[in-house]
RNA sequence: GGCCUAAUGGCGAAAUUGGUAGACGCGUUGGACUCAAAAUCCAAUGGUAGCGAUACUGUGUCGGUUCGAGUCCGACUUGGGCCACCA
């Protein structure tokens, strides 16, 4: 009987949905909880691609296993539907973002259900619905009142093509992360979130997370914590002074100039009359440069002398003050001291402008700066010290002189949080005519309807055209609303919290529930969010922790990044390459179970792997093979309620391996073990029925449709999801005799059979007595015989 | 340039974490069944030599540690990812 995937999958899909089979009673605290989460999708117009089901299948397998293991499982899904991508897409299709989004969501849901994911669909959250973004706005308001959201006027990343500003995290190589359009620096009045206030905790709390190393590294690098010294330099002949930040205070005796950022507030004041014209021209030139030009690879260092001199506080030497655009106004104090002998950039700069290079460490500086560790020279009281000691000693001396201090700095900048776009959460702020600023307390502040959604391109949000929405009168006070909207990332900062209590209109979520369900036990999604979503969400979570909303410090205990599914040629799937596989087609042709099985069997979940039609067909073959075993009389008649022990070893080993491999998301090896089991069953004369019942439970996690079908063919009326996970008998895994490899000088020569706890001498005797081995050791001196229990015998010979 | 990560048959990969390299699957070849095909089943399948048992060789390259290295150490090559003037 051939397996009819279309009929079977349709049948169970309808039954599961009708019965709300996978609904979670979050108030049931009687069982241990397990919260397994996918990064929710942005519902594009193209629908799911085959990449989506990879991560989703992984979490679905875990959800199904955990249910069988007796956990109360929370496995939700939702829609990341606000933000730039959704808006761009809608505009491209000339559709209203809302209608367009809802249509796409319906299509996505249909596809997810087609694939048999055991989500609780009553728990969906949609970030662009007022019932959801009411609380996104609420959290923003709370942050505003706690001085974590503020307006600042400063140069920001502005993308003319997208018509909006972007966060640092959204700018890559001077281009927009989305679309790859040029980004320029432009001073604008914008909202920021004070993520820097959490920099230290965001870095240090990474320790307690079960996350991929590479992602932790990326966050650490992005936060960029460094320990250094702040040093005060007086400007010669004035009462002015400025601070520099350095991680190499030990090189202070070798400082031969200082450089200020062109934007440094002191520049105009200290520049001498003689240099004024040149300096002003240079500053103008810097301003006109794009971000890419200022930060591009191997860019030549430029700068200009201000005519002023600074006093080195450690030896009162006068050194020239330069300005240079390689000094960033936004990092440290926007000023650096330069010791060209021991810093590559300073070395290049000094050579170019003919500035003294004084070595203060023993090392060759004839061709380039010496940046390694060595004893100090030419440095008075730190002579002879290595870097670490010298830094401490000199900083302590500066403290004594009142000219410096130890200082910690971060690369992380505050999060630029406003966008000049239509399709986002309105920022619930009112600017009153009397100059005061107020928070809109009547939330949600609903996004108004507009005739024109497109950004003006001048840096103004489209919401300025919503006249009646824009102007407010609160208790007689007139004002205008903030017209910028929140960025794409806002809604995803806390959606995992809302899943726990999605219909609560009184609060973010019931505290009792949050305490029970958080943190998320397993979070699966792409690595592209390593420093965007995953950093922002941790920031909001920590804020909500401080406010007592949540009770755990970190939102996502274990994180896993699935790899990408590539085209059959090993390239990224894309329309232009014509190598896109549509999951709907696979489901139609082979069934959802096949797609799930194949994607899990392809290789390690974290790897990027090429699609292969043959491999997909092979997975379907395995499903047929399993199905036939349970349905064809040739095999079913061998099923027995009595265990004749034929399959004891392979069964118990399979349960053990599958359990362990599922737990660590190594589905490819779990599946290969299931294949081995099925191959053995085909060969067996007597098949112990309970083994087959338990096997199908494990198999069901990957292929839930055929799993459910077979479960019912076996005569059960209940649903397989809420049965119990198989256990294994360790005693069945120990064999009496084992095959042992025998090597001579490390080369395999024979295998012998020995008892598991056979005496060492007896094993060695057997090994030496082997005919094949004798050939190689005859007439040679045996230096020693190494025996590793249960592993190997190695005979070492000489001559 | 810095950091991270990988490299194993014709292909996707596995390897008890230093102990029989290539499990499992795909593909290929041969065979069975069939009038024939599909499906299914059986067998072979890293390379070289040999009818064969078998021998030699083999995990990107070079070197090292070890009784023993795909696995550990050092240098390099190539691919992927992230950051990129952060003082």
Tab-separated table of C-alpha atoms (C1' of nucleotides) in Angstrom, chain B:
chain	number	residue	atom	x	y	z
B	1	G	C1'	44.257	44.553	8.786
B	2	G	C1'	41.793	42.185	13.456
B	3	C	C1'	38.525	38.375	15.455
B	4	C	C1'	35.631	33.955	14.652
B	5	U	C1'	34.774	29.532	11.766
B	6	A	C1'	35.551	25.781	8.451
B	7	A	C1'	38.398	22.326	4.786
B	8	U	C1'	37.161	14.353	5.064
B	9	G	C1'	34.977	9.768	-1.435
B	10	G	C1'	31.577	11.526	-7.486
B	11	C	C1'	27.898	14.468	-3.705
B	12	G	C1'	25.512	15.796	1.612
B	13	A	C1'	28.092	14.043	5.553
B	14	A	C1'	29.736	10.525	10.218
B	15	A	C1'	33.687	9.350	13.557
B	16	U	C1'	32.374	7.051	21.067
B	17	U	C1'	36.361	13.603	21.655
B	18	G	C1'	43.662	10.885	20.840
B	19	G	C1'	42.172	4.583	19.461
B	20	U	C1'	39.472	-0.048	13.202
B	21	A	C1'	38.470	6.975	8.763
B	22	G	C1'	34.200	7.315	5.364
B	23	A	C1'	28.453	5.332	9.679
B	24	C	C1'	23.678	7.012	7.357
B	25	G	C1'	21.827	8.891	2.842
B	26	C	C1'	22.334	10.382	-2.432
B	27	G	C1'	24.589	8.972	-6.947
B	28	U	C1'	26.953	5.172	-9.898
B	29	U	C1'	27.752	-0.074	-11.458
B	30	G	C1'	26.158	-5.165	-11.602
B	31	G	C1'	22.274	-8.703	-10.477
B	32	A	C1'	16.981	-10.518	-9.109
B	33	C	C1'	11.666	-9.708	-10.208
B	34	U	C1'	9.025	-7.987	-15.071
B	35	C	C1'	7.140	-9.062	-21.966
B	36	A	C1'	9.102	-4.202	-20.643
B	37	A	C1'	9.390	-0.100	-17.392
B	38	A	C1'	8.549	1.995	-12.577
B	39	A	C1'	8.663	0.534	-7.608
B	40	U	C1'	11.092	-3.013	-4.564
B	41	C	C1'	14.990	-6.376	-3.128
B	42	C	C1'	20.319	-8.248	-3.230
B	43	A	C1'	25.587	-7.080	-4.078
B	44	A	C1'	29.698	-3.766	-4.999
B	45	U	C1'	31.453	1.273	-4.472
B	46	G	C1'	38.106	6.392	-1.427
B	47	G	C1'	42.579	5.676	-4.728
B	48	U	C1'	46.589	2.472	-6.891
B	49	A	C1'	48.340	-2.745	-7.956
B	50	G	C1'	46.316	-7.819	-8.207
B	51	C	C1'	41.746	-13.033	-10.620
B	52	G	C1'	42.335	-13.194	-5.420
B	53	A	C1'	43.573	-13.315	-0.225
B	54	U	C1'	46.208	-9.052	0.369
B	55	A	C1'	49.638	-4.895	0.147
B	56	C	C1'	50.607	0.179	-0.346
B	57	U	C1'	48.320	4.829	0.023
B	58	G	C1'	44.617	8.245	1.776
B	59	U	C1'	40.965	13.437	6.058
B	60	G	C1'	43.640	21.338	2.289
B	61	U	C1'	49.715	22.035	2.516
B	62	C	C1'	54.419	21.636	5.381
B	63	G	C1'	56.497	20.402	10.022
B	64	G	C1'	56.028	18.687	15.292
B	65	U	C1'	54.159	15.887	19.821
B	66	U	C1'	52.564	10.575	20.598
B	67	C	C1'	52.846	3.548	20.883
B	68	G	C1'	48.929	5.768	17.878
B	69	A	C1'	46.657	12.200	14.910
B	70	G	C1'	40.757	13.691	10.787
B	71	U	C1'	41.042	14.961	16.131
B	72	C	C1'	46.466	18.086	19.916
B	73	C	C1'	50.663	21.998	18.858
B	74	G	C1'	53.324	25.504	15.211
B	75	A	C1'	53.480	27.777	10.293
B	76	C	C1'	50.893	28.308	5.731
B	77	U	C1'	46.841	27.964	1.653
B	78	U	C1'	41.759	28.464	0.458
B	79	G	C1'	36.514	29.316	1.523
B	80	G	C1'	32.549	31.511	4.746
B	81	G	C1'	30.997	35.076	8.606
B	82	C	C1'	31.597	39.475	11.641
B	83	C	C1'	34.118	43.985	12.767
B	84	A	C1'	36.824	47.485	10.465
B	85	C	C1'	40.862	54.394	11.939
B	86	C	C1'	37.316	52.835	18.838
B	87	A	C1'	43.177	55.762	20.313
